Coordinates of C-alpha atoms in Angstrom, one line a residue:
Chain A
X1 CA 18.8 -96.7 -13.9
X2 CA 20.6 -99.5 -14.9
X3 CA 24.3 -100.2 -16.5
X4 CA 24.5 -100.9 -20.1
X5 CA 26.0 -104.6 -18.5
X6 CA 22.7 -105.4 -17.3
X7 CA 21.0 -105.2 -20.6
X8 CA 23.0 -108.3 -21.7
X9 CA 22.6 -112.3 -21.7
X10 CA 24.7 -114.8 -21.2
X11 CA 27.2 -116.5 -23.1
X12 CA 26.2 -120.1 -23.5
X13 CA 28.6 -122.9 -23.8
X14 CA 28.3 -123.4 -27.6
X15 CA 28.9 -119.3 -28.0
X16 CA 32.0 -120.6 -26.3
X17 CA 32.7 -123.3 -28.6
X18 CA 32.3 -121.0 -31.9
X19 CA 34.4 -118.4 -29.7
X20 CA 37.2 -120.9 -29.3
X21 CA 36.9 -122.1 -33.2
X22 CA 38.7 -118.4 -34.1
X23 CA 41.7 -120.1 -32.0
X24 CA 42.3 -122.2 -35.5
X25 CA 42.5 -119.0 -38.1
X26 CA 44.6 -116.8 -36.2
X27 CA 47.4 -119.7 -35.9
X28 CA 48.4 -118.8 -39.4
X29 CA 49.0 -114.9 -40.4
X30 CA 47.8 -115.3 -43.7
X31 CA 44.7 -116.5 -42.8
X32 CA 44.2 -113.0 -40.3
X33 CA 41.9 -111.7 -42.9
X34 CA 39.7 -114.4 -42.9
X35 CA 40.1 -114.8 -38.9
X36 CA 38.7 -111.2 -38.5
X37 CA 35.6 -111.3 -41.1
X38 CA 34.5 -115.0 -39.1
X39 CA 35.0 -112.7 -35.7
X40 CA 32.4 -109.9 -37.3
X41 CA 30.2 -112.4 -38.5
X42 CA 30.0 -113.8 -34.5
X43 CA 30.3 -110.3 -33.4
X44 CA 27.3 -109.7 -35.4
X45 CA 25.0 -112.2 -34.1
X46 CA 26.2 -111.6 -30.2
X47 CA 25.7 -108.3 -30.0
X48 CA 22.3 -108.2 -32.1
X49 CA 21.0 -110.8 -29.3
X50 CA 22.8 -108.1 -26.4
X51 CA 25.6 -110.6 -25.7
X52 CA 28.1 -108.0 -24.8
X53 CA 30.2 -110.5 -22.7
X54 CA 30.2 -112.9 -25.6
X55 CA 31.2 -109.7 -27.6
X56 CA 34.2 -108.8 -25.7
X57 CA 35.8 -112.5 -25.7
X58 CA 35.7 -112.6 -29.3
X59 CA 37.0 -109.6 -29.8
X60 CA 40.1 -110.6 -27.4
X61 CA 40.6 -113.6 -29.7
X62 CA 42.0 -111.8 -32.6
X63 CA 45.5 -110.1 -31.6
X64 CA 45.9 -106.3 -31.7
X65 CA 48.2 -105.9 -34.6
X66 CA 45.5 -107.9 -36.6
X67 CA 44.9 -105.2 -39.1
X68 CA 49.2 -104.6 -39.5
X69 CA 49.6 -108.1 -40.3
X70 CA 46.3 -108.1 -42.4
X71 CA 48.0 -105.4 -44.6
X72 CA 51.7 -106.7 -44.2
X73 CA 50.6 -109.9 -45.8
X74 CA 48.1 -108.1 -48.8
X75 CA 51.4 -106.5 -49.9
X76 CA 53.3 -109.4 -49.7
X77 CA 50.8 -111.6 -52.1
X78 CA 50.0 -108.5 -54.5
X79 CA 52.8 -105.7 -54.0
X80 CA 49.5 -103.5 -53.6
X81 CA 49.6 -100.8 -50.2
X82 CA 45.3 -100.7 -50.7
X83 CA 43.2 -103.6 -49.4
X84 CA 41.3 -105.3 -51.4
X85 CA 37.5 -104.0 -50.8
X86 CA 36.1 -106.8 -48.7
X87 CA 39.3 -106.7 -46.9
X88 CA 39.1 -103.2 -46.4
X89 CA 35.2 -103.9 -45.2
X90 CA 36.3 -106.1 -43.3
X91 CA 38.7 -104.2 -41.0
X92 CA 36.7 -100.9 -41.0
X93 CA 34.0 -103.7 -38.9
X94 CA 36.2 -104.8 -36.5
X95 CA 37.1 -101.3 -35.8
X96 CA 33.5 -100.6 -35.6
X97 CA 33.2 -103.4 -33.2
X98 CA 36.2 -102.0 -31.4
X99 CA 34.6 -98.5 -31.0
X100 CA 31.3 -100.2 -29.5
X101 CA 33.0 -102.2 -26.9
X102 CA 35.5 -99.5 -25.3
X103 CA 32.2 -97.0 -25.5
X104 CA 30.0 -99.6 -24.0
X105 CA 33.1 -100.1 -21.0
X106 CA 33.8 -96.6 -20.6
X107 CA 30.2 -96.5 -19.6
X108 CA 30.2 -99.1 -17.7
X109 CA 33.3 -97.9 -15.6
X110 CA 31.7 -94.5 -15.1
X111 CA 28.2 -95.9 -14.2
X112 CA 30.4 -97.6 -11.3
X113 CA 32.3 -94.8 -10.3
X114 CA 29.1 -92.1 -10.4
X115 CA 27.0 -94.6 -8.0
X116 CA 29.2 -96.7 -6.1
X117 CA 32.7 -94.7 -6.1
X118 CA 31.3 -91.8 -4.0
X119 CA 32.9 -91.4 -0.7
X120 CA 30.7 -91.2 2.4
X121 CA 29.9 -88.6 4.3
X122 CA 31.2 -89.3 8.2
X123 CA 28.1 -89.3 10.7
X124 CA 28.4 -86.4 13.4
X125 CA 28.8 -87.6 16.7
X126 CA 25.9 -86.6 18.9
X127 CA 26.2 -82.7 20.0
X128 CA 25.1 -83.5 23.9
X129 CA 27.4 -86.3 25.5
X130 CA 30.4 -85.9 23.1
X131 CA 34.3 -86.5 24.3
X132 CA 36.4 -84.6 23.0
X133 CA 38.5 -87.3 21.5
X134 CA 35.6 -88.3 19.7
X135 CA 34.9 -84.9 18.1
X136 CA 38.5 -84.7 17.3
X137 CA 38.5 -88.2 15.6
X138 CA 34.7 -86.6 13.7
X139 CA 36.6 -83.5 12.4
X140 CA 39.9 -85.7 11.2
X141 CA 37.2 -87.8 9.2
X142 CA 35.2 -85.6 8.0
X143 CA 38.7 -83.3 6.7
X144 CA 39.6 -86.7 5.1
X145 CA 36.3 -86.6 3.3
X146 CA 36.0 -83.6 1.8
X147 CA 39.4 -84.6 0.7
X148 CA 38.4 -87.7 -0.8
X149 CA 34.8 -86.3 -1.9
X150 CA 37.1 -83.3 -4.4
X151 CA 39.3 -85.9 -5.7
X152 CA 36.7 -88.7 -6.7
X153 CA 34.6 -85.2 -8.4
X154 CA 37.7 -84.6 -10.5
X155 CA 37.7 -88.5 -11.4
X156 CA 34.4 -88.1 -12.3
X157 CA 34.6 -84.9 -14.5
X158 CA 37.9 -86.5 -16.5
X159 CA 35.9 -90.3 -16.5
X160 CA 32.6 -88.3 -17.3
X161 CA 34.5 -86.7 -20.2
X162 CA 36.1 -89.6 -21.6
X163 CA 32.7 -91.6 -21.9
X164 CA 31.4 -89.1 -23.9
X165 CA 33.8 -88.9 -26.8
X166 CA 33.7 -92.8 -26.8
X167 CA 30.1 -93.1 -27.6
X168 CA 30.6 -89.8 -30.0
X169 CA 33.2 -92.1 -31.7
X170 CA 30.3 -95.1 -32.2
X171 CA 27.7 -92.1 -33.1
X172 CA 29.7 -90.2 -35.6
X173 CA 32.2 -92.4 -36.6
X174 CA 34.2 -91.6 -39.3
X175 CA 33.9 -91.4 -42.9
X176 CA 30.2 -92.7 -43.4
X177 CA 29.4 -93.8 -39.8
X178 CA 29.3 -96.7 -37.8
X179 CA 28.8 -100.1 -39.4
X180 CA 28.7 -98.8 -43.0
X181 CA 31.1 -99.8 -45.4
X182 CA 32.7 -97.4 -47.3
X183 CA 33.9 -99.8 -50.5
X184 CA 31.7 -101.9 -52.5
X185 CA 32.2 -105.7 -52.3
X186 CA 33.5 -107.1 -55.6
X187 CA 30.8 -109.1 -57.8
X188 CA 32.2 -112.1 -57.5
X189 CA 32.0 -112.5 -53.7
X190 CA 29.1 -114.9 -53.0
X191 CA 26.1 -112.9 -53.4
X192 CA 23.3 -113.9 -50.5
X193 CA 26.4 -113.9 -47.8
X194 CA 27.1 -110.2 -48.4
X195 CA 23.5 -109.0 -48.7
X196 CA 22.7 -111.1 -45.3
X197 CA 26.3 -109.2 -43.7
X198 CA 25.1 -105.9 -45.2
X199 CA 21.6 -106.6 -43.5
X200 CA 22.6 -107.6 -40.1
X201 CA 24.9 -104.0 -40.4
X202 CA 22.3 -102.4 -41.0
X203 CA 19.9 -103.9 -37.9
X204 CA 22.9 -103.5 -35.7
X205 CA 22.5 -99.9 -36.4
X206 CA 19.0 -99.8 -35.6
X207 CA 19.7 -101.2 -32.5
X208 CA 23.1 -99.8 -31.4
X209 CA 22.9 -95.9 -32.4
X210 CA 19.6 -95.0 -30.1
X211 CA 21.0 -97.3 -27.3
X212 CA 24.1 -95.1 -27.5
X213 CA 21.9 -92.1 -27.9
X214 CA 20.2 -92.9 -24.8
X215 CA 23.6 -93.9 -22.6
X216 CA 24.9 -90.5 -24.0
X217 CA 21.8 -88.7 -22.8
X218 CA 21.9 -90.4 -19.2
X219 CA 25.9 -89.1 -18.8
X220 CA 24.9 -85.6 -19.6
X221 CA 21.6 -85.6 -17.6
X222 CA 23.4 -87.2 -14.5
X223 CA 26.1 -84.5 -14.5
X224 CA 24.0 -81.4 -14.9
X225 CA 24.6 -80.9 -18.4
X226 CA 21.0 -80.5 -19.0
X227 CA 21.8 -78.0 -21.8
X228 CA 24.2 -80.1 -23.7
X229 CA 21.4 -82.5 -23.2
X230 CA 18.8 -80.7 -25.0
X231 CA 21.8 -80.3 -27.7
X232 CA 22.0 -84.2 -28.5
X233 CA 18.6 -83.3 -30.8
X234 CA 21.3 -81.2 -33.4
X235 CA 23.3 -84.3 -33.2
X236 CA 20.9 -86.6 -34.2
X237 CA 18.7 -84.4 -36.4
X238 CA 21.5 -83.4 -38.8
X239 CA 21.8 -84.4 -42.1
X240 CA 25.9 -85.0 -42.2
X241 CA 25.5 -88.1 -40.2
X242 CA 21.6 -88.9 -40.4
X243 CA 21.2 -90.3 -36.6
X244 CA 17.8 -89.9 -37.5
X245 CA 17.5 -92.8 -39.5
X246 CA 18.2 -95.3 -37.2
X247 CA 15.6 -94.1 -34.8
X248 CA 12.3 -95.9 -35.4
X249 CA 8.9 -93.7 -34.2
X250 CA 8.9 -94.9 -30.5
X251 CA 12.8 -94.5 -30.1
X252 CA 12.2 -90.9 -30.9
X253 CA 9.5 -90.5 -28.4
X254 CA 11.3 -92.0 -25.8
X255 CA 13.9 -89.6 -26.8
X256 CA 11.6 -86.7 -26.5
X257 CA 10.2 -88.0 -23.0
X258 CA 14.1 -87.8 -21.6
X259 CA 14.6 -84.6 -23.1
X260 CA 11.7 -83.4 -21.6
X261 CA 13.0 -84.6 -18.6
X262 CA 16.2 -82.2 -18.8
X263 CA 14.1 -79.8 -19.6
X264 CA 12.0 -79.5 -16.9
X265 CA 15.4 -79.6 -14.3
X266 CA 16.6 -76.4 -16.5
X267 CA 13.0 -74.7 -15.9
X268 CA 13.8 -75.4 -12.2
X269 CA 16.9 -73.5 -12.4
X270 CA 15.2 -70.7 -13.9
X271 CA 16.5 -71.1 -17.2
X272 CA 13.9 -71.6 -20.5
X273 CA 13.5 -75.2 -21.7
X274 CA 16.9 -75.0 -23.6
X275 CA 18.8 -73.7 -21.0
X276 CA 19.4 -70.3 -22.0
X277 CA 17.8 -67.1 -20.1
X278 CA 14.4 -66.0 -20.0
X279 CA 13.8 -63.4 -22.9
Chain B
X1 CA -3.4 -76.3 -17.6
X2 CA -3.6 -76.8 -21.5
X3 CA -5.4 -73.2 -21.9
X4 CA -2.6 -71.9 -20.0
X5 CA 0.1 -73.4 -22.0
X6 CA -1.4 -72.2 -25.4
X7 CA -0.8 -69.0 -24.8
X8 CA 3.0 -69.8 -23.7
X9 CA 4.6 -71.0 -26.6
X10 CA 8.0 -71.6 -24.9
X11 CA 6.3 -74.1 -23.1
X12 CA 3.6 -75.8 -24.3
X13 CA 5.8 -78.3 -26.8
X14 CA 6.7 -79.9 -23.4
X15 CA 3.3 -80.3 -22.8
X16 CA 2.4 -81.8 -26.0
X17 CA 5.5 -84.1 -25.5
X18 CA 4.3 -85.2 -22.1
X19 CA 0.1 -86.0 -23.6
X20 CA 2.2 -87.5 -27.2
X21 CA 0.6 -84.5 -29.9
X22 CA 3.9 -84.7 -31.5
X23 CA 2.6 -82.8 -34.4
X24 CA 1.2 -79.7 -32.0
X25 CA 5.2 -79.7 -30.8
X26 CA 6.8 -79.5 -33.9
X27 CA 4.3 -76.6 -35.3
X28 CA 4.8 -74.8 -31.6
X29 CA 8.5 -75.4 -32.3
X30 CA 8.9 -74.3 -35.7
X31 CA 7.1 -70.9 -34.6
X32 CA 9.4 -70.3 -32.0
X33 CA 12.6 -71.0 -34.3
X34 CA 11.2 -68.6 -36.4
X35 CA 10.8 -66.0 -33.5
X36 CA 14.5 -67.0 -32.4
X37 CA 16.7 -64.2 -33.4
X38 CA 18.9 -63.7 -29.8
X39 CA 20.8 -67.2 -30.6
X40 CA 22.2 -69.1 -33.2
X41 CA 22.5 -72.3 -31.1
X42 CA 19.0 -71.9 -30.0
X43 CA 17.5 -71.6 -33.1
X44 CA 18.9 -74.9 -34.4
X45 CA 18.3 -77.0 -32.0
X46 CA 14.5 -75.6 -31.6
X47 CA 14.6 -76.6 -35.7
X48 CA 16.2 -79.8 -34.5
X49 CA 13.7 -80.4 -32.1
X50 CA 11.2 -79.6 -34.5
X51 CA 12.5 -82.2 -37.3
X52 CA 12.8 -85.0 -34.6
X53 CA 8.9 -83.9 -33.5
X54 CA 7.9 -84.4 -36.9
X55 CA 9.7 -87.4 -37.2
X56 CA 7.8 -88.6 -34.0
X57 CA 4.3 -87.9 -35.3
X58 CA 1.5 -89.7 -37.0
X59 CA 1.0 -87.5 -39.3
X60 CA 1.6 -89.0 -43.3
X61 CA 4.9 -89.7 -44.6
X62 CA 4.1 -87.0 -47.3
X63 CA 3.6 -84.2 -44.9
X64 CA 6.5 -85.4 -42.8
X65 CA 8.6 -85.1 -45.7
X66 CA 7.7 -81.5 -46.6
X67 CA 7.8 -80.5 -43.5
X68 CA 11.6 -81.9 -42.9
X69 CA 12.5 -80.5 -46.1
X70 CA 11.7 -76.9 -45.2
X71 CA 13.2 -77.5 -42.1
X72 CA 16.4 -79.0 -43.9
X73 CA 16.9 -75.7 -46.0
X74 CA 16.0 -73.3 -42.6
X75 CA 18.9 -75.6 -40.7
X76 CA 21.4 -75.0 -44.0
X77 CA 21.5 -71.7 -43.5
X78 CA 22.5 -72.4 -39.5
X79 CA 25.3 -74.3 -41.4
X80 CA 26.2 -71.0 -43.4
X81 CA 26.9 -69.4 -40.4
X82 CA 28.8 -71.8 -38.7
X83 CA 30.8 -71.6 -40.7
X84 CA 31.8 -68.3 -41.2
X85 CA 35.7 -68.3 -41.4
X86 CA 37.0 -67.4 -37.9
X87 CA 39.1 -64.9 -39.2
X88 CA 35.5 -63.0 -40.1
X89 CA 34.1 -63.3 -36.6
X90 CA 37.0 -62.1 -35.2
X91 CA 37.2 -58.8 -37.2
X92 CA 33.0 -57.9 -36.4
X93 CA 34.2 -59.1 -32.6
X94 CA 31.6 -62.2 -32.8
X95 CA 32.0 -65.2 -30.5
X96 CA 30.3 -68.3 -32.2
X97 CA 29.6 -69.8 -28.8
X98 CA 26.8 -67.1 -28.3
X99 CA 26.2 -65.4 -31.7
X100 CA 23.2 -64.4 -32.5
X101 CA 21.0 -65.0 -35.6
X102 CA 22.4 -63.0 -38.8
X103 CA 20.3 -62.4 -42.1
X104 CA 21.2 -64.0 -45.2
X105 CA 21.8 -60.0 -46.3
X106 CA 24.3 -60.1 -43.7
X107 CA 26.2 -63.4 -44.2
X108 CA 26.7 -62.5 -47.7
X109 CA 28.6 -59.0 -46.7
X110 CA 30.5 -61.2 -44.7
X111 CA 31.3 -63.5 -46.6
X112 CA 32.5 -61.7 -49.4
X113 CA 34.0 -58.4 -47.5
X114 CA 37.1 -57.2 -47.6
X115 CA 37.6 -58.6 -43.8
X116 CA 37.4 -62.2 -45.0
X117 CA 40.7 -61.6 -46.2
X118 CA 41.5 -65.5 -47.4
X119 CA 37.8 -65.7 -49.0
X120 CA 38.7 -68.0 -52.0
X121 CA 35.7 -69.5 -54.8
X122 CA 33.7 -71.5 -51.5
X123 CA 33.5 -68.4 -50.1
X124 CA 32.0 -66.6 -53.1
X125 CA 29.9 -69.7 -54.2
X126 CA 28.3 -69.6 -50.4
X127 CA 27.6 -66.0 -50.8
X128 CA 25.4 -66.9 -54.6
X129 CA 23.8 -69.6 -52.8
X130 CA 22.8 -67.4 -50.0
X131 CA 20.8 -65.3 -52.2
X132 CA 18.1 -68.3 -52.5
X133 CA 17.4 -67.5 -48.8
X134 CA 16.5 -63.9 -49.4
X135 CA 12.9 -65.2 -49.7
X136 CA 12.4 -62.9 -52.5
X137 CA 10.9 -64.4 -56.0
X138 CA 13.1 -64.8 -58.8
X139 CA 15.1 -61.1 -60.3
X140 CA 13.8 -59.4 -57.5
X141 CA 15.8 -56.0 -57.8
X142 CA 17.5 -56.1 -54.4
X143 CA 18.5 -59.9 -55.0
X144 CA 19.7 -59.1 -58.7
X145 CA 21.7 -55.9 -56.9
X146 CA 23.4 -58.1 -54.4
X147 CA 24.3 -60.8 -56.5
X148 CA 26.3 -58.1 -59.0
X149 CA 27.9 -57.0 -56.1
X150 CA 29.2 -60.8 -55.1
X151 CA 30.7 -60.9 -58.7
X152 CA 32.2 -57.5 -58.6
X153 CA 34.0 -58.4 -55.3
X154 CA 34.9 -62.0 -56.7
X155 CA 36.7 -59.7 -59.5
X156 CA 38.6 -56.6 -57.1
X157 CA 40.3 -59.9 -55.3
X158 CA 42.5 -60.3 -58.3
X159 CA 44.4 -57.6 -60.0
X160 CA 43.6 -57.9 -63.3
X161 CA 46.3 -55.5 -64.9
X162 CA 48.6 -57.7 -65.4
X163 CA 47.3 -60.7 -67.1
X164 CA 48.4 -62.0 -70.1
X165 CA 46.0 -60.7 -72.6
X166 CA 47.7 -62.8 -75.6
X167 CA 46.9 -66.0 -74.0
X168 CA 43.5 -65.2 -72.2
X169 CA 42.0 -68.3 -70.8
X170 CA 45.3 -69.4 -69.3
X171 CA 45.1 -66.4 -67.6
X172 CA 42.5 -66.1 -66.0
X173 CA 41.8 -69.8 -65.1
X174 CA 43.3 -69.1 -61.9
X175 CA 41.2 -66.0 -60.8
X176 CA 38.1 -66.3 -58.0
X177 CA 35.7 -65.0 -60.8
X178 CA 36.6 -67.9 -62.9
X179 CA 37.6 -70.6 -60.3
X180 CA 33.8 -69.2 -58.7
X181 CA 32.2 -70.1 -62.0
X182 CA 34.0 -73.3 -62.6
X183 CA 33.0 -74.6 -58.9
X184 CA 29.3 -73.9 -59.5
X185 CA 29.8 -75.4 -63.2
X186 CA 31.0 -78.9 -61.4
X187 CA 28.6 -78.5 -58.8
X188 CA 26.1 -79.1 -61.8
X189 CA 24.6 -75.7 -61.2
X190 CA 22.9 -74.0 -64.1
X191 CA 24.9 -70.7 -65.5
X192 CA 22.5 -69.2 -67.6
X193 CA 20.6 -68.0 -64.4
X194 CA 23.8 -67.8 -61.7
X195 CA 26.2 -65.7 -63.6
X196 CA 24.8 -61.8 -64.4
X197 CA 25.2 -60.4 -68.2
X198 CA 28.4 -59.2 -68.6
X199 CA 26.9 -55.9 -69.7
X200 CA 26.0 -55.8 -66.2
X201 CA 28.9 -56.4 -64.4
X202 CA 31.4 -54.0 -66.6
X203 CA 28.8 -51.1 -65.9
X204 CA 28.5 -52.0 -62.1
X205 CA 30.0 -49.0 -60.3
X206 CA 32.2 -50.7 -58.2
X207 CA 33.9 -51.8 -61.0
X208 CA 34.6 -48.5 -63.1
X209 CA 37.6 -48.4 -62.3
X210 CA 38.3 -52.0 -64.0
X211 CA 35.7 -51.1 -67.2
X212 CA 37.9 -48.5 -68.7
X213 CA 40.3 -50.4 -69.0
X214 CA 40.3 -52.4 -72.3
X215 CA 42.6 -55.7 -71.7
X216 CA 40.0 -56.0 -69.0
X217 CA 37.0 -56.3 -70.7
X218 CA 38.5 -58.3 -73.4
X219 CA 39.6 -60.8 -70.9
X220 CA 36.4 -61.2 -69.2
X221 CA 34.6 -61.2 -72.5
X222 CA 36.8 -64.1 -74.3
X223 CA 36.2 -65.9 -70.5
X224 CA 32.5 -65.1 -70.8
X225 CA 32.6 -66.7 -74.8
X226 CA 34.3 -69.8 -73.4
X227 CA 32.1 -70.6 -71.2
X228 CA 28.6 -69.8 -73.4
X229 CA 30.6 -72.3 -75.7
X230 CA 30.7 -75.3 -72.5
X231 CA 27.4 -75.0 -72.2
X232 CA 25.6 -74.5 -75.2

C-alpha cells in the first residue's frame, strides 16, 4: 500500500521555469483567460507524466477568483453574461483540475492519518515485580489512550467520509464528467491545437478515472466497507456516467482481483460475496 | 475445488476471477441476477458485475456487445424502480434501502395507481415503456389489457366534464392523456403501435362512466383526429 504521492515524479527545473512563465499572464486581468487555458495545457502534460507536485504549483499560480474576473472581464468587452465556448471549456478544465488535486490531497491526508495518526497502545508493566506507582502511571496511560484512540476513530470516520465524496466529485463530475467539455470550440480556433487538447483530455481520462477507481476502492476496503466496495461495480458499470469506458481490459481485471478481495473478507464474516445474508 | 465450486453458483465467479475465465463469471453471474428476487441492490450490482465481467473477457467484441446490451435493458428496469416516486413507496410501506425485486406487472400498478398521487405524463410514459419488459411477443392479450388500463388511468386523473368542448384541442392540451401522448411523440416514439384504438379505450369498463357522456368522446375523438393528422 502506497499513497497516491508516491506514484509521482519530480518536478524538474525547466517544469519550474514553464511554471514561473504563468507569473507574466496573470499580471494583467484581461489576459486571465488566456493565463488559465496555458495552466491546463501544463496541467495536462504534468499530470499525464504523474507529476502531481508539479500539478499543485501550477495550479497555485493562477489566483482563486480567476474564473470571477475571467467572466467580469467577458462582460466588460461584449456586454454578454455567457462565456464564450472555449472560454467556457476552458474554465470547466481548471475546475476539473481543481477537483483532481483536492481528491488526490484528501487522500493523501487520510492515507496519513489511517497509518501513521493511530495512537499507541501503552505496554503493560510486568504483572510480577510491579510498584504500585508504576501500575498507577500504566492505568493513567492507558485511560489517556483509549481517550485518544475514540477521538482519532471519529477523525477517521469524518476524514474517511470526506475522501470519498472528493474522488466521487472527479468520478462523476457534473454535467458530462470529468475532463469533457460540455460546448463545442468555434471553427475558427486553430484546428490541430484543439484536437491535440481534446486528445490529451481524453488520455487523462484513461489514466485518471481507474486510478481514482482504485484509491476509492482502497478507502472503502481499509474501513470495512467491503459491501460498499462490491457497490463501486454499479458505479462504474452504469450507463449515466459510462466509468466503463475509461477502463482498458487489464484495469478491469485488476478491478475484479480487488473486489474479489472484499469479497472474500465478507465470506469471512459470514455474509455471501456481496455482503448481504445467506439465503 | 473447481468441481465443488460448479455446483455453488454464489461462489464460483470468485473462482473464475481468481484463475482469469472472465467469461465463465459473467455467465455464473447473469444466472444468479436472474435467480435474485430478495434484493433490488443485489440484483444490480450482480448485473453490474456481470457487465464489467464481460467487459473483462476475451471473448469477441460482437458477443460482448450483445451480451451488454441485454444486460443494459435488464439494468433499466433496476432504474424503473429506483425510481419509484417516494411518495409510492411510502404508501405500499417499501424502504428502497432493502426492497426487493418487483415485476414489471407490478411497477406499472404502481406507477400509475391512485397512490402515486402526483403521477404526471413521466409517470404514465414509464408505465407504456414498462410493458416492453413483460417478455411477452407483440399484442399479447395480457399486455394489450394492461396497456388499456394505463390510458384509462392517464384519462380518470383529469375530470373531463368540464372542458371546453367549442374549442377542443386547447382544451385538452393540458390533460395527462394528451401531455402522455405528446411526450412519447417528442421522444420519437412511434404512435401507431403505442396509443390503443379509440374504440378500445371508450368501451374499456373503467371508463363507462366517461363513455356515456358525449362532450367526452367528441373531445377525445377530435384529439385522436389531430394527432392521425401529425403523423400521417
Amino acid at each position: 500500500l502506497k499513497p497516491s504521492s508516491e506514484l509521482t515524479s519530480d518536478t524538474t527545473e525547466e517544469d519550474l521555469q514553464k511554471i514561473e512563465a504563468i507569473d507574466w499572464l496573470v499580471f494583467d486581468p484581461s489576459q486571465r483567460a488566456e493565463a488559465v487555458r496555458q495552466a491546463n495545457a501544463l496541467m495536462r502534460v504534468f499530470v499525464a507524466s504523474r507529476k502531481l507536485d508539479a500539478t499543485r504549483k501550477v495550479f497555485a499560480k493562477i489566483p482563486a477568483d480567476s474564473i470571477d474576473v475571467i467572466f467580469r472581464q467577458w462582460r466588460r468587452m461584449t456586454g454578454r453574461t455567457e462565456l464564450s465556448p472555449e472560454d467556457d471549456n476552458a474554465t470547466r478544465e481548471y475546475i476539473c483540475f481543481q477537483a483532481y488535486l483536492q481528491a488526490h490531497d484528501a487522500f493523501n491526508d487520510w492515507f496519513e492519518h489511517y497509518h501513521h495518526g493511530r495512537p499507541k497502545e501503552p505496554k503493560q508493566p510486568e504483572k510480577s515485580d510491579i510498584k504500585f506507582t508504576e501500575w498507577v502511571a500504566y492505568e493513567h496511560q492507558q485511560k489517556q489512550y483509549e481517550a485518544d484512540l475514540e477521538r482519532w476513530e471519529q477523525a477517521l470516520m469524518a476524514q474517511t467520509k470526506d475522501t470519498v465524496n472528493r474522488i466521487y466529485n472527479v468520478l462523476l463530475f457534473v454535467d458530462g464528467g470529468w475532463m469533457v467539455d460540455q460546448k463545442t470550440a468555434e471553427p475558427e480556433k486553430d484546428e490541430p491545437e484543439e484536437t491535440g487538447r481534446l486528445n490529451q483530455m481524453s488520455l487523462l481520462r484513461k489514466l485518471c478515472i481507474p486510478q481514482m477507481s482504485f484509491l476509492l476502492h482502497t478507502i472503502l476496503h481499509e474501513t470495512k466497507q467491503y459491501k460498499e466496495a462490491l457497490q463501486l461495480a454499479d458505479i462504474i458499470a452504469s450507463e449515466k456516467n459510462q466509468i466503463y469506458k475509461d477502463f482498458n481490459k487489464e484495469q478491469l481485471r485488476t478491478l475484479f482481483q480487488k473486489l474479489r478481495e472484499s469479497s472474500l473478507v465478507l465470506l469471512d464474516q459470514n455474509h455471501d460475496p456481496l455482503g448481504y445474508p445467506w439465503e | 475445488l473447481a468441481k465443488f465450486l460448479q455446483d455453488h453458483n454464489t461462489l464460483s465467479w470468485l473462482h473464475h476471477v481468481t484463475t482469469g475465465h472472465y467469461s465463465s463469471a459473467q455467465k455464473t453471474l447473469m444466472t444468479l441476477s436472474s435467480e435474485e428476487s430478495h434484493y433490488l441492490s443485489k440484483k444490480k450490482t450482480l448485473l453490474s458485475l456481470s457487465k464489467l465481467a464481460a467487459l473483462a473477457s476475451d471473448e469477441p467484441c460482437e458477443t460482448v456487445d450483445t451480451i451488454v446490451d441485454d444486460l443494459n435493458s435488464q439494468l433499466d428496469l433496476v432504474l424503473y424502480q429506483e425510481t419509484l416516486p417516494g411518495g409510492v413507496l411510502e404508501a405500499y410501506g417499501i424502504d428502497p434501502d432493502t426492497m426487493r425485486v418487483l415485476t414489471p406487472e407490478e411497477l406499472i400498478k404502481m406507477y400509475i395507481n391512485e397512490d402515486n398521487t402526483s403521477a404526471n405524463e413521466y409517470d404514465f410514459k414509464k408505465a407504456l415503456d414498462l410493458l416492453e419488459f413483460m417478455k411477452k411477443p407483440l399484442g399479447d392479450e395480457e399486455v394489450e389489457a394492461l396497456r388499456l388500463q394505463i390510458w384509462s388511468q392517464a384519462i380518470l386523473r383529469d375530470s373531463w366534464e368540464d372542458l371546453d368542448t367549442d374549442n377542443p384541442l386547447e382544451a385538452i392540451k393540458d390533460t395527462i392523456f394528451f401531455r402522455t401522448i405528446e411526450l412519447a411523440f417528442t421522444q420519437g416514439v412511434k404512435l401507431h403501435e403505442f396509443l390503443p384504438p379509440v374504440e378500445d379505450l371508450i368501451n374499456e369498463p373503467e371508463l363507462s362512466y366517461y363513455a356515456a357522456n358525449p362532450s367526452f368522446t367528441y373531445l377525445i375523438q377530435a384529439g385522436y383526429e389531430h394527432i392521425n393528422r401529425l403523423i400521417d
